[in-house]
Short mmCIF file of C-alpha atoms in Angstrom, two decimals:
data_model
loop_
_atom_site.label_atom_id
_atom_site.label_comp_id
_atom_site.label_asym_id
_atom_site.label_seq_id
_atom_site.Cartn_x
_atom_site.Cartn_y
_atom_site.Cartn_z
CA ALA A 142 -13.39 31.79 13.41
CA LEU A 143 -11.67 28.68 14.06
CA ARG A 144 -9.37 29.09 10.68
CA PHE A 145 -8.49 32.64 11.31
CA LEU A 146 -7.44 31.76 15.00
CA LEU A 147 -5.34 28.91 14.05
CA ALA A 148 -3.83 30.97 11.36
CA LEU A 149 -2.39 33.61 13.87
CA PHE A 150 -0.40 30.65 15.54
CA LEU A 151 0.41 27.98 12.88
CA SER A 152 0.62 30.04 9.70
CA PRO A 153 3.52 32.28 8.46
CA TRP A 154 0.80 33.80 5.99
CA THR A 155 -1.30 35.18 8.64
CA LEU A 156 -1.99 38.54 7.11
CA LEU A 157 -2.59 37.03 3.78
CA LEU A 158 -5.75 35.28 5.08
CA GLY A 159 -9.23 36.29 4.35
CA GLN A 160 -8.85 37.16 0.73
CA ASN A 161 -10.82 34.03 -0.21
CA CYS A 162 -8.69 33.27 -3.32
CA PHE A 163 -9.73 29.58 -2.50
CA ASP A 164 -11.50 27.62 0.36
CA ILE A 165 -10.72 24.10 1.56
CA GLU A 166 -14.12 22.31 1.39
CA ALA A 167 -13.41 18.31 2.21
CA VAL A 168 -10.58 16.07 3.07
CA LEU A 169 -10.56 12.37 2.50
CA VAL A 170 -8.41 11.58 5.67
CA ASP A 171 -8.70 7.92 5.06
CA ALA A 172 -8.58 6.69 1.55
CA CYS A 173 -9.43 3.13 0.66
CA GLY A 174 -6.44 1.13 -0.96
CA ASN A 175 -2.94 -0.01 -0.35
CA PRO A 176 -0.69 2.15 0.03
CA GLU A 177 -3.28 4.42 1.44
CA GLY A 178 -1.03 7.48 0.89
CA THR A 179 -1.36 7.68 -2.81
CA SER A 180 -5.17 7.81 -2.74
CA GLU A 181 -6.09 10.54 -0.19
CA MET A 182 -8.00 13.66 -1.45
CA VAL A 183 -8.56 17.44 -0.69
CA ARG A 184 -11.49 19.24 -2.41
CA PHE A 185 -11.30 23.00 -2.57
CA ARG A 186 -13.16 25.73 -4.55
CA VAL A 187 -11.28 28.51 -6.30
CA GLY A 188 -12.44 32.32 -5.47
CA PRO A 189 -13.18 35.06 -7.91
CA GLN A 190 -9.52 34.92 -9.53
CA ASN A 191 -8.08 32.14 -11.49
CA LEU A 192 -5.02 30.25 -9.82
CA GLN A 193 -2.12 28.61 -11.28
CA VAL A 194 -1.10 25.17 -10.19
CA ASN A 195 2.55 25.98 -10.08
CA GLN A 196 1.99 28.56 -7.26
CA LEU A 197 0.67 25.96 -4.79
CA THR A 198 2.20 24.74 -1.68
CA VAL A 199 0.73 22.10 0.70
CA SER A 200 1.70 21.46 4.24
CA TRP A 201 0.38 18.14 4.89
CA PRO A 202 0.01 16.75 8.75
CA ASN A 203 2.43 14.08 7.38
CA ASN A 204 5.13 13.81 4.69
CA ALA A 205 6.85 16.66 2.50
CA PHE A 206 4.94 18.29 -0.30
CA LEU A 207 6.29 17.00 -3.77
CA GLY A 208 4.71 19.67 -6.10
CA ILE A 209 2.10 18.94 -8.55
CA CYS A 210 2.79 16.76 -11.81
CA GLN A 211 0.78 16.81 -15.03
CA ASN A 212 1.84 14.11 -17.55
CA ALA A 213 0.64 11.56 -19.87
CA ASN A 214 0.29 9.38 -16.55
CA THR A 215 -2.23 11.73 -15.16
CA ALA A 216 -3.87 12.28 -18.23
CA ALA A 217 -4.39 8.51 -18.31
CA LYS A 218 -5.69 8.65 -14.73
CA VAL A 219 -8.23 11.44 -15.74
CA GLN A 220 -9.58 9.32 -18.58
CA GLN A 221 -9.95 6.36 -16.28
CA ILE A 222 -12.00 8.53 -14.13
CA ASN A 223 -14.47 9.83 -16.69
CA ASN A 224 -14.90 6.04 -17.67
CA GLN A 225 -15.87 5.17 -14.34
CA ILE A 226 -18.40 8.05 -13.89
CA SER A 227 -22.00 7.00 -14.25
CA GLN A 228 -23.84 10.25 -13.29
CA CYS A 229 -23.33 13.54 -15.06
CA GLY A 230 -19.97 14.49 -13.96
CA PHE A 231 -16.70 15.19 -15.74
CA ALA A 232 -13.15 15.56 -14.53
CA LYS A 233 -10.52 17.47 -16.46
CA GLU A 234 -7.00 18.63 -15.75
CA PRO A 235 -6.34 22.32 -15.98
CA LEU A 236 -5.03 23.74 -19.27
CA ASN A 237 -1.83 25.46 -19.01
CA GLY A 238 -2.13 24.90 -15.41
CA VAL A 239 -4.94 27.47 -14.73
CA LEU A 240 -7.61 26.74 -12.25
CA PRO A 241 -10.42 28.95 -13.26
CA ALA A 242 -12.24 31.22 -10.98
CA GLY A 243 -15.32 29.68 -9.31
CA SER A 244 -14.12 25.97 -10.03
CA THR A 245 -14.12 22.91 -7.84
CA VAL A 246 -10.68 21.15 -7.60
CA LEU A 247 -9.88 17.73 -6.27
CA LEU A 248 -6.48 17.27 -5.24
CA VAL A 249 -5.13 13.78 -5.25
CA THR A 250 -2.09 13.01 -3.06
CA SER A 251 -0.14 10.93 -5.80
CA GLU A 252 -0.41 10.45 -9.61
CA ASN A 253 -0.53 6.76 -8.94
CA VAL A 254 -3.73 7.00 -7.20
CA ASN A 255 -6.04 3.75 -7.02
CA ILE A 256 -8.81 4.93 -8.90
CA ASN A 257 -10.79 1.52 -8.64
CA ALA A 258 -10.33 1.59 -4.87
CA ASN A 259 -11.84 5.31 -4.62
CA SER A 260 -15.09 5.40 -6.78
CA PHE A 261 -15.73 8.46 -8.93
CA ALA A 262 -18.88 6.66 -10.05
CA ASN A 263 -21.35 9.15 -8.42
CA LEU A 264 -19.59 12.31 -9.46
CA ALA A 265 -22.38 14.62 -10.64
CA ASP A 266 -20.24 17.79 -11.38
CA THR A 267 -17.67 19.08 -13.26
CA ILE A 268 -14.28 19.10 -11.37
CA TYR A 269 -10.50 19.93 -12.19
CA VAL A 270 -8.20 17.26 -10.84
CA ILE A 271 -4.67 17.86 -9.75
CA PHE A 272 -2.00 15.07 -8.60
CA GLN A 273 0.92 15.68 -6.54
CA CYS A 274 3.81 14.03 -7.92
CA ALA A 275 4.62 10.20 -6.93
CA GLY A 276 6.81 9.34 -4.15
CA ASN A 277 4.97 9.54 -1.01
CA THR A 278 3.20 6.18 0.03
CA ALA A 279 2.46 6.60 3.63
CA GLY A 280 -0.69 8.26 4.67
CA HIS A 281 -0.36 12.20 4.64
CA PHE A 282 -3.12 12.97 7.13
CA ALA A 283 -1.68 11.11 10.35
CA ASN A 284 -5.17 9.46 11.01
CA ALA A 285 -3.53 6.11 12.65
CA THR A 286 -1.29 7.96 15.07
CA GLY A 287 -3.57 8.65 18.03
CA ALA A 288 -6.46 10.75 18.98
CA GLY A 289 -4.56 14.21 18.58
CA GLN A 290 -5.57 17.09 16.38
CA ARG A 291 -4.20 17.55 12.72
CA THR A 292 -3.69 20.62 10.81
CA LEU A 293 -3.54 20.71 6.67
CA SER A 294 -2.70 24.19 5.32
CA MET A 295 -2.21 25.22 1.66
CA PHE A 296 -0.94 28.48 0.26
CA PHE A 297 -1.12 29.91 -3.29
CA SER A 298 1.72 32.80 -3.78
CA SER A 299 -0.07 34.16 -6.82
CA PRO A 300 -1.85 36.44 -7.96
CA SER A 301 -2.61 37.49 -4.62
CA PRO A 302 -0.83 35.41 -1.83
CA CYS A 303 -3.25 33.73 0.35
CA SER A 304 -3.80 30.42 2.22
CA ASP A 305 -6.32 28.56 3.91
CA ILE A 306 -6.00 26.18 7.00
CA VAL A 307 -8.23 23.35 8.29
CA THR A 308 -8.05 21.08 11.49
CA TYR A 309 -9.70 17.79 12.36
CA THR A 310 -9.52 15.57 15.50
CA CYS A 311 -8.67 11.91 14.80
CA ALA A 312 -10.74 10.42 17.73
CA GLN A 313 -13.75 12.18 15.91
CA LEU A 314 -13.33 10.46 12.50
CA LEU A 315 -16.38 8.14 11.75
CA ASP A 316 -15.89 4.36 10.31
CA GLN A 317 -18.35 2.87 7.94
CA ASN A 318 -20.98 2.22 10.61
CA GLY A 319 -21.02 5.97 11.85
CA VAL A 320 -18.56 4.76 14.99
CA ALA A 321 -16.02 7.62 16.08
CA GLY A 322 -12.41 6.55 17.27
CA PRO A 323 -9.76 4.42 16.10
CA THR A 324 -10.93 1.24 17.55
CA SER A 325 -12.60 0.00 14.68
CA PRO A 326 -10.89 -2.49 12.12
CA SER A 327 -8.60 -0.47 9.67
CA ASN A 328 -10.99 -1.47 6.72
CA LEU A 329 -14.10 -0.15 8.38
CA ARG A 330 -12.25 3.18 9.04
CA ASP A 331 -11.54 3.49 5.32
CA GLY A 332 -13.49 6.37 3.59
CA ALA A 333 -13.48 8.64 6.75
CA LEU A 334 -13.57 12.45 5.58
CA VAL A 335 -14.11 15.90 7.03
CA ASP A 336 -16.45 18.43 5.43
CA PHE A 337 -15.35 21.92 6.10
CA SER A 338 -17.80 23.79 3.42
CA SER A 339 -19.90 24.99 5.97
CA GLY A 340 -17.17 26.39 7.91
CA ASN A 341 -16.93 23.80 10.51
CA ALA A 342 -15.70 20.31 10.56
CA VAL A 343 -18.36 17.91 9.96
CA TYR A 344 -17.34 14.24 10.16
CA ALA A 345 -18.75 11.50 8.00
CA ASN A 346 -17.83 8.42 6.17
CA ASN A 347 -19.31 7.56 2.75
CA GLY A 348 -17.24 4.21 2.28
CA CYS A 349 -14.83 4.18 -0.68
CA GLN A 350 -15.86 7.09 -2.73
CA ILE A 351 -14.17 10.56 -3.29
CA PRO A 352 -15.17 13.54 -1.30
CA ALA A 353 -17.60 15.14 -3.62
CA GLN A 354 -21.00 16.82 -2.61
CA PRO A 355 -24.09 15.03 -4.15
CA LEU A 356 -26.14 16.95 -6.74
CA PHE A 357 -29.43 18.23 -5.47
CA ILE A 358 -32.21 19.54 -7.67
CA SER A 359 -35.34 20.98 -6.55
CA ILE A 360 -38.39 21.49 -9.06
CA GLN A 361 -41.19 23.46 -8.44
CA GLY A 362 -44.68 23.27 -10.48
CA GLN A 363 -48.13 25.08 -10.54
CA GLY A 364 -51.38 24.04 -11.54
CA ASN A 365 -53.12 20.64 -11.44
CA LEU A 366 -51.83 17.80 -13.34
CA CYS A 367 -54.22 15.49 -15.27
CA PRO A 368 -53.66 12.62 -17.72
CA GLY A 369 -52.51 14.18 -21.10
CA ASP A 370 -51.73 17.68 -19.61
CA THR A 371 -48.49 19.34 -20.00
CA LEU A 372 -46.70 20.31 -16.69
CA TRP A 373 -44.28 23.41 -16.86
CA LEU A 374 -41.37 23.11 -14.31
CA ASP A 375 -39.14 25.49 -13.03
CA ALA A 376 -36.09 23.75 -11.70
CA SER A 377 -32.87 25.16 -9.73
CA HIS A 378 -29.79 23.25 -9.63
CA SER A 379 -27.15 23.41 -7.01
CA SER A 380 -23.93 21.23 -6.47
CA SER A 381 -22.59 23.19 -3.32
#
């Protein structure tokens, strides 16, 4: 409800909301590394239709949107990401600029992202990674400028124009000790993120990691297990 109310006042695309062509799920507001502005991230999920990267526009709380770049440099970054992953995850760039329906996408605020400062090691799912073109080095999320509320909006103009808007409050961002507010040393505030996957803003800090959800596996079995017996397991996997 909050997203739709904000859209009425803040977005020129009000009538286009609610089509669920994508949903913003998490924002890494305070990235690790220096400059911070090259390594911030947004995780979103594509809806029931494919989306084209070149149809994306982003309105950051701070900085102009410089477009999305895919080149030899971004390919090298994705290779570095995959070399770092220690779980069963995999990162890849869109083929011909297409973000497939149902896919999870990580938008990085610069193709010059510091991968060593923001770990992908625990990635346990397949994600598409897209990079804003180089140029912005200052932070995109205005987390150091006070206790106010900030708004991020994203817009796809095709195939069916739609947008999503999320908000967060700087004063509620958590440091690595779980303390809210801007009074902690800047290095402890690194890693502050806001998760919107439930529809509400949930504040967290997982340290210097990307804003990816952990992998959860539930296993159910029937019968008694004795030495030498075989146990048949029925397992379901969810990464959302």
